[in-house]
Short mmCIF file of C-alpha atoms and ligand atoms in Angstrom, two decimals:
data_model
loop_
_atom_site.label_atom_id
_atom_site.label_comp_id
_atom_site.label_asym_id
_atom_site.label_seq_id
_atom_site.Cartn_x
_atom_site.Cartn_y
_atom_site.Cartn_z
CA MET A 1 0.00 0.00 0.00
CA SER A 2 1.26 3.43 -0.90
CA LEU A 3 2.48 5.78 1.82
CA ASP A 4 2.82 9.53 2.37
CA ILE A 5 4.69 10.79 5.43
CA VAL A 6 4.00 14.13 7.13
CA ILE A 7 6.61 15.43 9.56
CA LEU A 8 5.47 18.19 11.91
CA ALA A 9 8.25 20.68 12.49
CA ALA A 10 6.68 24.12 12.71
CA GLY A 11 6.72 24.59 16.50
CA GLN A 12 8.87 27.22 18.12
CA GLY A 13 10.56 25.37 20.95
CA THR A 14 10.56 28.35 23.31
CA ARG A 15 12.16 26.33 26.09
CA MET A 16 15.30 25.75 24.05
CA ARG A 17 16.03 29.48 24.47
CA SER A 18 17.79 29.50 21.14
CA ALA A 19 18.10 31.40 17.88
CA LEU A 20 18.22 28.03 16.16
CA PRO A 21 14.85 26.45 15.29
CA LYS A 22 14.22 23.56 17.67
CA VAL A 23 14.27 20.82 15.03
CA LEU A 24 17.76 21.90 13.90
CA HIS A 25 19.28 21.23 17.31
CA PRO A 26 21.58 18.27 16.81
CA VAL A 27 21.55 14.80 18.27
CA ALA A 28 24.79 12.98 17.47
CA GLY A 29 25.88 15.88 15.27
CA LYS A 30 22.79 15.77 13.04
CA PRO A 31 19.67 17.95 13.32
CA MET A 32 16.81 16.16 15.06
CA LEU A 33 14.69 16.67 11.98
CA GLY A 34 17.47 15.09 9.88
CA HIS A 35 17.18 11.90 11.93
CA VAL A 36 13.41 11.83 11.42
CA ILE A 37 13.78 12.42 7.68
CA ASP A 38 16.35 9.61 7.37
CA THR A 39 14.05 7.27 9.27
CA ALA A 40 11.14 8.29 7.04
CA ARG A 41 13.22 7.52 3.95
CA GLN A 42 13.77 3.96 5.13
CA LEU A 43 10.01 3.38 4.84
CA ALA A 44 10.12 4.13 1.09
CA PRO A 45 7.18 6.57 1.02
CA GLN A 46 5.90 8.17 -2.21
CA SER A 47 6.31 11.59 -0.57
CA ILE A 48 7.68 13.22 2.56
CA GLN A 49 5.95 16.48 3.53
CA VAL A 50 7.75 18.57 6.14
CA VAL A 51 5.53 21.16 7.81
CA ILE A 52 7.69 24.12 8.81
CA GLY A 53 6.89 27.46 10.43
CA HIS A 54 9.24 28.90 13.03
CA GLY A 55 12.62 29.45 11.38
CA ALA A 56 11.18 27.98 8.18
CA GLU A 57 13.91 29.40 5.95
CA LYS A 58 16.72 28.10 8.14
CA VAL A 59 15.15 24.66 8.25
CA ARG A 60 14.62 24.52 4.50
CA GLU A 61 18.12 25.77 3.78
CA ARG A 62 19.68 23.18 6.06
CA LEU A 63 17.74 20.12 4.98
CA ALA A 64 16.42 20.70 1.45
CA ALA A 65 16.61 17.57 -0.70
CA ASP A 66 14.97 16.34 -3.90
CA ASP A 67 12.77 13.83 -2.12
CA LEU A 68 11.35 16.34 0.40
CA SER A 69 8.47 18.79 0.08
CA PHE A 70 8.22 21.67 2.50
CA VAL A 71 4.86 23.13 3.48
CA VAL A 72 4.78 26.35 5.47
CA GLN A 73 2.33 26.65 8.34
CA GLU A 74 2.22 30.42 8.80
CA GLN A 75 0.58 30.32 12.23
CA GLN A 76 0.96 27.45 14.66
CA LEU A 77 -2.70 26.75 15.36
CA GLY A 78 -2.18 23.16 16.51
CA THR A 79 -1.09 19.74 15.31
CA GLY A 80 -4.35 19.16 13.40
CA HIS A 81 -3.95 22.49 11.63
CA ALA A 82 -0.35 21.58 10.79
CA VAL A 83 -1.35 18.29 9.12
CA ALA A 84 -4.14 20.13 7.28
CA GLN A 85 -1.52 22.32 5.57
CA ALA A 86 0.08 19.22 4.04
CA GLN A 87 -3.19 17.42 3.30
CA PRO A 88 -3.75 18.88 -0.23
CA HIS A 89 -0.42 17.31 -1.26
CA LEU A 90 -1.28 13.81 -0.05
CA SER A 91 -2.61 11.04 -2.29
CA ALA A 92 -1.38 7.73 -0.84
CA GLU A 93 -3.51 4.99 0.73
CA ARG A 94 -1.76 5.48 4.06
CA VAL A 95 -0.50 8.62 5.79
CA LEU A 96 2.07 8.43 8.60
CA ILE A 97 2.50 11.41 10.90
CA LEU A 98 5.85 11.98 12.60
CA TYR A 99 7.27 14.75 14.78
CA GLY A 100 10.44 16.59 13.80
CA ASP A 101 11.53 16.82 17.43
CA VAL A 102 11.20 13.08 18.17
CA PRO A 103 14.47 11.91 16.61
CA LEU A 104 15.01 8.41 18.01
CA ILE A 105 11.94 6.75 16.56
CA GLU A 106 13.03 3.45 14.94
CA PRO A 107 11.99 2.29 11.46
CA ALA A 108 11.04 -1.15 12.84
CA THR A 109 8.50 0.41 15.23
CA LEU A 110 7.00 2.44 12.40
CA GLN A 111 6.79 -0.68 10.22
CA ARG A 112 4.77 -2.39 12.96
CA LEU A 113 2.51 0.66 13.12
CA LEU A 114 2.00 0.77 9.36
CA GLU A 115 1.02 -2.90 9.30
CA GLN A 116 -2.08 -1.94 11.31
CA VAL A 117 -3.44 0.50 8.76
CA ASN A 118 -6.17 -0.38 6.29
CA ALA A 119 -9.42 1.20 5.12
CA ARG A 120 -11.19 0.14 8.35
CA GLN A 121 -8.40 0.65 10.87
CA LEU A 122 -5.79 3.19 11.91
CA GLY A 123 -2.59 2.71 13.87
CA LEU A 124 -1.70 4.72 16.96
CA LEU A 125 1.67 4.59 18.70
CA THR A 126 1.28 4.81 22.47
CA VAL A 127 3.65 4.54 25.41
CA GLU A 128 3.32 3.58 29.08
CA LEU A 129 4.71 6.45 31.10
CA ALA A 130 5.88 6.62 34.70
CA ASP A 131 4.87 10.28 34.67
CA PRO A 132 2.44 11.10 31.85
CA THR A 133 2.11 14.80 32.76
CA GLY A 134 1.71 16.89 29.62
CA TYR A 135 0.87 13.97 27.36
CA GLY A 136 -2.48 13.25 25.73
CA ARG A 137 -4.11 10.25 27.46
CA ILE A 138 -5.50 7.22 25.65
CA LEU A 139 -9.17 6.58 26.57
CA ARG A 140 -10.33 2.96 26.21
CA ASP A 141 -13.78 1.44 26.67
CA GLY A 142 -14.68 -1.60 28.79
CA HIS A 143 -13.39 -3.93 26.03
CA GLY A 144 -10.08 -2.14 25.88
CA GLU A 145 -10.91 -0.50 22.53
CA VAL A 146 -9.53 3.02 22.08
CA GLN A 147 -12.30 5.62 21.96
CA ALA A 148 -10.49 8.95 22.05
CA ILE A 149 -7.46 10.92 23.18
CA VAL A 150 -7.84 13.66 25.75
CA GLU A 151 -5.11 16.26 26.09
CA HIS A 152 -3.59 16.72 29.55
CA LYS A 153 -4.95 20.25 29.86
CA ASP A 154 -8.48 19.11 28.99
CA ALA A 155 -8.41 15.94 31.10
CA SER A 156 -10.36 15.24 34.29
CA GLU A 157 -8.56 14.02 37.43
CA ALA A 158 -9.64 10.45 36.63
CA GLN A 159 -8.34 10.73 33.05
CA ARG A 160 -5.04 12.18 34.27
CA ALA A 161 -4.51 8.97 36.26
CA ILE A 162 -4.22 7.05 32.96
CA ARG A 163 -0.57 6.24 32.25
CA GLU A 164 -0.92 5.25 28.62
CA GLY A 165 0.20 8.35 26.73
CA ASN A 166 -0.14 9.46 23.12
CA THR A 167 3.23 9.61 21.36
CA GLY A 168 1.64 11.79 18.68
CA ILE A 169 2.77 9.37 16.00
CA LEU A 170 -0.05 7.76 14.06
CA ALA A 171 -0.84 6.17 10.73
CA VAL A 172 -4.21 6.65 9.06
CA PRO A 173 -6.01 5.61 5.88
CA GLY A 174 -5.44 8.48 3.47
CA HIS A 175 -8.97 8.72 2.07
CA CYS A 176 -10.46 9.66 5.51
CA LEU A 177 -7.95 12.25 6.57
CA GLY A 178 -9.19 15.29 4.63
CA ASP A 179 -12.72 14.87 5.93
CA TRP A 180 -11.60 14.50 9.56
CA LEU A 181 -9.22 17.46 9.43
CA GLY A 182 -11.97 19.60 7.93
CA ARG A 183 -14.18 18.87 10.92
CA LEU A 184 -11.67 19.75 13.67
CA SER A 185 -12.59 22.56 16.03
CA ASN A 186 -10.48 24.56 18.41
CA SER A 187 -12.89 24.73 21.32
CA ASN A 188 -10.60 23.25 23.94
CA ALA A 189 -8.33 24.34 26.78
CA GLN A 190 -5.56 25.52 24.41
CA GLY A 191 -7.73 26.95 21.62
CA GLU A 192 -5.86 24.72 19.14
CA TYR A 193 -6.87 22.37 16.35
CA TYR A 194 -5.87 19.05 17.89
CA LEU A 195 -4.83 16.24 15.57
CA THR A 196 -5.74 13.92 18.44
CA ASP A 197 -9.46 14.66 17.93
CA VAL A 198 -9.24 12.61 14.73
CA ILE A 199 -9.28 9.46 16.89
CA ALA A 200 -12.83 10.01 18.22
CA MET A 201 -14.00 10.91 14.69
CA ALA A 202 -12.54 7.70 13.32
CA VAL A 203 -14.31 5.68 16.01
CA ALA A 204 -17.58 7.48 15.23
CA ASP A 205 -17.09 6.58 11.57
CA GLY A 206 -16.82 2.91 12.56
CA LEU A 207 -13.04 2.53 12.25
CA ARG A 208 -11.02 0.61 14.78
CA ILE A 209 -7.95 2.08 16.48
CA ALA A 210 -5.09 -0.44 16.67
CA THR A 211 -2.34 0.54 19.08
CA VAL A 212 1.34 -0.29 18.94
CA GLN A 213 3.61 0.31 21.93
CA ALA A 214 6.98 1.99 21.59
CA ALA A 215 9.95 -0.06 22.84
CA ASP A 216 10.70 2.50 25.52
CA GLU A 217 9.99 6.07 26.53
CA MET A 218 13.20 7.40 24.97
CA GLU A 219 12.26 6.18 21.52
CA VAL A 220 9.30 8.56 21.47
CA LEU A 221 10.67 11.36 23.64
CA GLY A 222 10.54 14.80 22.09
CA ALA A 223 13.15 17.37 23.04
CA ASN A 224 11.45 20.44 24.44
CA ASP A 225 14.50 21.78 26.27
CA ARG A 226 18.23 21.20 26.38
CA ILE A 227 17.95 18.78 29.28
CA GLN A 228 15.79 16.44 27.20
CA LEU A 229 18.13 17.03 24.26
CA ALA A 230 21.04 15.77 26.37
CA GLN A 231 18.99 12.75 27.47
CA LEU A 232 18.28 11.90 23.84
CA GLU A 233 21.96 12.31 23.00
CA ARG A 234 23.03 9.91 25.76
CA HIS A 235 20.39 7.39 24.78
CA TYR A 236 21.45 7.56 21.14
CA GLN A 237 25.09 7.13 22.12
CA GLY A 238 24.30 4.16 24.37
CA ARG A 239 22.55 2.49 21.45
CA ALA A 240 25.46 3.25 19.09
CA ALA A 241 28.01 1.92 21.58
CA ARG A 242 26.10 -1.33 22.12
CA ARG A 243 25.77 -1.83 18.37
CA LEU A 244 29.55 -1.48 17.88
CA MET A 245 30.35 -3.78 20.80
CA ALA A 246 28.02 -6.38 19.30
CA GLN A 247 30.11 -6.14 16.11
CA GLY A 248 33.36 -6.94 17.91
CA VAL A 249 34.65 -3.62 19.17
CA THR A 250 36.02 -3.22 22.68
CA LEU A 251 34.99 0.12 24.11
CA ILE A 252 36.96 0.73 27.29
CA ASP A 253 34.04 2.83 28.53
CA PRO A 254 30.87 2.88 26.42
CA ALA A 255 29.71 5.95 28.36
CA ARG A 256 32.72 7.88 27.08
CA PHE A 257 32.37 7.20 23.38
CA ASP A 258 30.54 9.29 20.80
CA LEU A 259 29.47 8.46 17.28
CA ARG A 260 28.39 11.42 15.16
CA GLY A 261 27.88 9.71 11.86
CA GLU A 262 28.44 6.19 10.63
CA ALA A 263 31.19 3.78 11.55
CA SER A 264 31.84 0.49 9.86
CA VAL A 265 34.03 -1.68 12.04
CA GLY A 266 36.04 -4.85 11.81
CA ARG A 267 36.76 -7.29 14.60
CA ASP A 268 38.96 -6.87 17.65
CA VAL A 269 39.03 -3.13 17.36
CA LEU A 270 39.93 -1.37 20.59
CA ILE A 271 38.69 2.12 21.35
CA ASP A 272 39.88 3.88 24.49
CA VAL A 273 37.94 6.61 26.33
CA ASN A 274 36.72 9.93 24.92
CA VAL A 275 36.96 9.03 21.29
CA ILE A 276 34.64 10.83 18.85
CA LEU A 277 33.93 9.33 15.44
CA GLU A 278 32.36 11.73 12.95
CA GLY A 279 31.04 11.49 9.41
CA LYS A 280 31.91 8.24 7.66
CA VAL A 281 34.63 6.26 9.39
CA ILE A 282 35.88 2.86 8.29
CA ILE A 283 37.83 0.87 10.85
CA GLU A 284 39.29 -2.48 9.88
CA ASP A 285 40.30 -5.44 12.05
CA ASN A 286 42.68 -4.99 14.99
CA VAL A 287 42.81 -1.22 14.88
CA GLN A 288 43.61 0.48 18.18
CA ILE A 289 42.49 4.01 18.96
CA GLY A 290 43.94 5.70 22.03
CA PRO A 291 42.13 8.10 24.35
CA ASN A 292 40.84 11.55 23.29
CA CYS A 293 41.00 11.08 19.54
CA VAL A 294 38.66 12.78 17.07
CA ILE A 295 38.38 10.85 13.81
CA LYS A 296 36.29 12.21 10.97
CA ASP A 297 35.64 10.83 7.47
CA SER A 298 38.68 8.56 7.61
CA VAL A 299 39.77 5.04 6.81
CA LEU A 300 41.90 3.06 9.26
CA ARG A 301 43.32 -0.08 7.67
CA ALA A 302 43.90 -3.34 9.54
CA GLY A 303 46.18 -3.07 12.53
CA ALA A 304 46.57 0.71 12.40
CA ILE A 305 47.32 2.38 15.72
CA ILE A 306 46.10 5.88 16.53
CA LYS A 307 47.70 7.10 19.71
CA ALA A 308 46.20 9.48 22.28
CA ASN A 309 44.97 12.96 21.39
CA SER A 310 45.21 12.64 17.65
CA HIS A 311 42.90 14.49 15.28
CA LEU A 312 42.12 12.94 11.90
CA GLU A 313 39.95 14.32 9.14
CA GLY A 314 39.71 12.95 5.62
CA ALA A 315 42.73 10.74 6.30
CA GLN A 316 43.77 7.21 5.41
CA VAL A 317 46.00 5.26 7.74
CA GLY A 318 47.52 2.19 6.11
CA GLU A 319 47.88 -1.34 7.35
CA GLY A 320 49.97 -1.45 10.51
CA ALA A 321 50.76 2.28 10.30
CA ASP A 322 50.68 4.41 13.43
CA CYS A 323 50.29 8.03 14.34
CA GLY A 324 50.33 10.19 17.43
CA PRO A 325 50.21 10.94 20.26
CA PHE A 326 49.12 14.46 19.21
CA ALA A 327 49.14 13.86 15.46
CA ARG A 328 47.03 15.93 13.12
CA LEU A 329 46.04 14.36 9.83
CA ARG A 330 44.11 16.75 7.62
CA PRO A 331 42.21 16.03 4.41
CA GLY A 332 44.28 14.11 1.90
CA ALA A 333 46.72 12.73 4.46
CA VAL A 334 47.60 9.17 3.46
CA LEU A 335 49.90 6.96 5.51
CA GLY A 336 51.19 3.93 3.63
CA LYS A 337 51.61 0.49 5.10
CA LYS A 338 53.62 0.64 8.36
CA ALA A 339 54.29 4.36 7.96
CA HIS A 340 54.88 6.26 11.18
CA VAL A 341 53.80 9.74 12.23
CA GLY A 342 54.81 10.90 15.67
CA ASN A 343 53.89 13.75 17.97
CA PHE A 344 53.07 17.26 16.79
CA VAL A 345 53.17 16.33 13.14
CA GLU A 346 50.61 17.83 10.77
CA LEU A 347 49.90 16.35 7.36
CA LYS A 348 47.68 17.90 4.73
CA ASN A 349 47.25 16.50 1.25
CA ALA A 350 50.39 14.51 1.81
CA VAL A 351 51.20 10.87 1.09
CA LEU A 352 53.73 9.01 3.21
CA GLY A 353 54.96 5.90 1.40
CA GLU A 354 55.32 2.47 2.91
CA GLY A 355 57.48 2.52 6.02
CA ALA A 356 58.17 6.26 5.74
CA LYS A 357 58.55 8.18 8.99
CA ALA A 358 57.90 11.67 10.31
CA GLY A 359 58.55 11.34 14.01
CA HIS A 360 58.35 14.82 15.49
CA LEU A 361 57.21 18.41 15.05
CA SER A 362 56.65 18.68 11.31
CA TYR A 363 54.32 20.21 8.76
CA LEU A 364 54.00 18.24 5.56
CA GLY A 365 51.58 19.78 3.05
CA ASP A 366 51.05 18.98 -0.63
CA ALA A 367 53.79 16.39 -0.49
CA GLU A 368 54.53 12.97 -1.87
CA ILE A 369 57.03 11.09 0.22
CA GLY A 370 58.60 7.85 -0.99
CA ALA A 371 58.86 4.54 0.83
CA ARG A 372 61.25 4.37 3.80
CA THR A 373 62.01 8.08 3.63
CA ASN A 374 62.76 9.65 6.99
CA ILE A 375 61.66 13.18 7.82
CA GLY A 376 63.77 14.74 10.58
CA ALA A 377 62.26 16.62 13.51
CA GLY A 378 61.13 20.15 12.79
CA THR A 379 60.99 19.74 9.01
CA ILE A 380 58.42 21.78 7.16
CA THR A 381 57.30 21.96 3.58
CA CYS A 382 56.98 25.61 2.57
CA ASN A 383 54.10 24.79 0.25
CA TYR A 384 52.40 28.19 0.10
CA ASP A 385 53.95 31.30 -1.44
CA GLY A 386 51.15 33.55 -0.30
CA ALA A 387 49.17 33.04 -3.49
CA ASN A 388 49.56 29.46 -4.70
CA LYS A 389 50.26 26.02 -3.33
CA HIS A 390 53.20 23.98 -4.62
CA ARG A 391 54.19 20.36 -4.30
CA THR A 392 57.15 18.68 -2.72
CA VAL A 393 58.03 15.29 -4.15
CA MET A 394 60.54 12.98 -2.48
CA GLY A 395 61.74 9.64 -3.78
CA GLU A 396 62.38 6.50 -1.77
CA ASP A 397 64.95 6.30 1.00
CA VAL A 398 65.40 10.05 1.27
CA PHE A 399 66.79 11.37 4.55
CA ILE A 400 65.66 14.89 5.50
CA GLY A 401 67.89 16.41 8.19
CA SER A 402 66.20 17.98 11.20
CA ASN A 403 64.78 21.47 10.83
CA SER A 404 64.89 21.50 7.05
CA SER A 405 62.72 24.03 5.24
CA LEU A 406 61.68 22.57 1.92
CA VAL A 407 60.64 25.44 -0.34
CA ALA A 408 58.23 24.04 -2.93
CA PRO A 409 57.97 23.30 -5.79
CA LEU A 410 60.71 20.82 -5.12
CA ASN A 411 61.92 17.39 -6.15
CA LEU A 412 64.25 15.36 -3.99
CA GLY A 413 65.62 12.30 -5.78
CA ALA A 414 65.70 8.80 -4.32
CA GLY A 415 68.40 8.30 -1.72
CA SER A 416 69.16 12.01 -1.36
CA THR A 417 69.92 13.69 1.96
CA THR A 418 69.52 17.23 3.27
CA GLY A 419 71.73 18.62 6.00
CA ALA A 420 70.07 19.62 9.25
CA GLY A 421 68.88 23.21 9.31
CA SER A 422 68.94 23.56 5.53
CA THR A 423 66.66 25.76 3.51
CA ILE A 424 66.27 23.78 0.31
CA THR A 425 65.15 25.85 -2.67
CA GLN A 426 66.45 23.75 -5.59
CA ASP A 427 65.83 20.19 -6.69
CA VAL A 428 68.21 17.63 -5.24
CA PRO A 429 69.54 14.86 -7.49
CA ALA A 430 69.31 11.23 -6.38
CA ASP A 431 71.92 9.93 -3.93
CA SER A 432 73.42 13.37 -3.21
CA LEU A 433 73.66 15.63 -0.18
CA ALA A 434 72.12 19.11 -0.20
CA VAL A 435 73.29 21.60 2.38
CA GLY A 436 71.73 25.03 2.38
CA ARG A 437 72.72 26.82 5.55
CA GLY A 438 75.15 29.44 6.76
CA LYS A 439 78.64 28.02 7.13
CA GLN A 440 79.82 27.78 10.75
CA ARG A 441 82.69 30.08 11.75
CA ASN A 442 84.59 29.73 15.06
CA ILE A 443 86.19 32.89 16.52
CA GLU A 444 88.89 31.92 18.93
CA GLY A 445 89.55 33.94 22.06
CA TRP A 446 86.26 35.85 21.67
CA LYS A 447 85.22 37.74 24.83
CA ARG A 448 81.65 37.87 26.04
CA PRO A 449 80.38 41.39 26.76
CA VAL A 450 80.41 42.38 30.46
CA LYS A 451 77.84 44.55 32.22
CA ASN A 452 78.69 48.30 32.38
CA LYS A 453 79.44 49.70 35.88
CA PRO A 454 76.95 52.41 36.97
C1 LIG B 501 1.13 16.54 21.31
C2 LIG B 501 -0.17 15.73 21.34
C3 LIG B 501 -0.22 14.92 22.64
C4 LIG B 501 0.98 14.05 22.76
C5 LIG B 501 2.26 14.89 22.66
C6 LIG B 501 3.45 13.98 22.62
C7 LIG B 501 -1.83 17.04 20.14
C8 LIG B 501 -3.00 17.95 20.26
N1 LIG B 501 -1.28 16.64 21.27
O1 LIG B 501 1.05 17.47 22.37
O2 LIG B 501 -1.42 14.13 22.67
O3 LIG B 501 0.95 13.35 23.99
O4 LIG B 501 2.25 15.66 21.46
O5 LIG B 501 4.61 14.77 22.68
O6 LIG B 501 -1.47 16.68 19.05
N2 LIG B 501 3.48 21.44 15.67
C9 LIG B 501 3.37 22.11 14.46
N3 LIG B 501 2.41 23.06 14.30
C10 LIG B 501 1.54 23.40 15.30
C11 LIG B 501 1.67 22.72 16.53
C12 LIG B 501 2.64 21.76 16.69
O7 LIG B 501 4.11 21.83 13.52
O8 LIG B 501 0.71 24.26 15.07
C13 LIG B 501 4.51 20.41 15.82
C14 LIG B 501 5.56 20.79 16.85
O9 LIG B 501 6.65 21.43 16.23
C15 LIG B 501 5.96 19.43 17.41
C16 LIG B 501 4.69 18.59 17.28
O10 LIG B 501 3.89 19.25 16.31
O11 LIG B 501 6.96 18.81 16.65
C17 LIG B 501 3.95 18.47 18.58
O12 LIG B 501 3.59 19.72 19.05
P1 LIG B 501 3.56 20.08 20.58
O13 LIG B 501 3.09 21.45 20.74
O14 LIG B 501 4.83 19.68 21.20
O15 LIG B 501 2.40 19.08 21.06
P2 LIG B 501 2.03 18.77 22.52
O16 LIG B 501 1.18 19.85 23.05
O17 LIG B 501 3.21 18.36 23.28
CA1 LIG B 502 5.58 18.25 22.84
#
């Protein structure tokens, strides 16, 4: 059966106290609404309608995509009014309504909900709550059949004692929706057009309400303030950590690990505390990541070792290669098999060949460095002349003396050597020594200055 999805995201989120629209606040580095959209996509709907209002332009700008339609709700007159704005664009047999500020909803739960929907039945996602304050309550008759939803503010004392709450997420037969929405009124405690009133209308029209329960409260929790946002973040991270551990990763402390993107992992990977993985990260078998590393959009080949406090972005670390502590690999940094990068070394758009080494305090930018070449401490590539970038190319088995300045463009032939402290401005032929530094002069019997007497 065909499916349209409507995501409600027009609310202001006053309690966030933020210039950013609520649904753009991130969980795991991605806007809450982005999570909901990605989940919606997994259900293969014929359309996704996002109802926006507060901060509409910012939301659209951030999340626009070919498979999304945005509908602006100029005034936030209630959840029923919000769905009514999207209704003219709907044509599928089933319509699923999601909230842009409920980011952890799982596709599997929504599948179960959608299975309930047909021409005679709608699906309602409910949750048992320890404290249902603020939630709409599910009213059932003597046979346990759902009759209506009453909002907290409109509920009697007896109704407020009900702990089964409305998550707000529901799936309805598309052909009924327009009629129901057209009949909503706003004569209630909040003066709003409540989507929840659709339930009693459906019952009156002879439809049955099938309920599905969410796995837990967190799955359907909306973030109204930054405290709830942090709770969602922790819950998300707990889930992510358990998933990785199930795939063969040792996390020294799952509570001190953060995934802000996607990680594909091999077996026997070890991740120490306070590691953040961002974007797309590929980690092969037997990789070890030390404490306090940030690794973004990178590939770590089998057996690679990333030592403490390293920062990687857009990098590739080859089989058995190692870097850090305190290494910085910027986009285009590629470490060959068993290459070594030590502390306070920065690489950008630079390839270190197999077994090549840069042990200490270096900047290597726009460089190609041959196998087994050794870069002495303090070496830098002067790759930028103030206007353009230039390349430094080194052959195999080159030995760069400590504190060399390599002024690009530059070619250093295989087996060549530079003297420590050299400023190298010309190409160096293979197997030769280049020395470019002031010649040392010793002055014998030289007297140090003495302090003048007052
Ligand atoms: C709603 C439900 C309530 C449920 C609760 C779960 C109604 C009337 N009530 O209450 O039964 O227990 O969610 O959290 O539906 N929105 C718009 N436009 C509007 C109003 C809201 O887009 O005019 C969006 C909000 O951005 C939000 C969602 O709809 O994403 C829910 O709105 P909110 O005001 O939080 O609803 P509640 O009063 O909490
Ligand atoms: Ca709410």
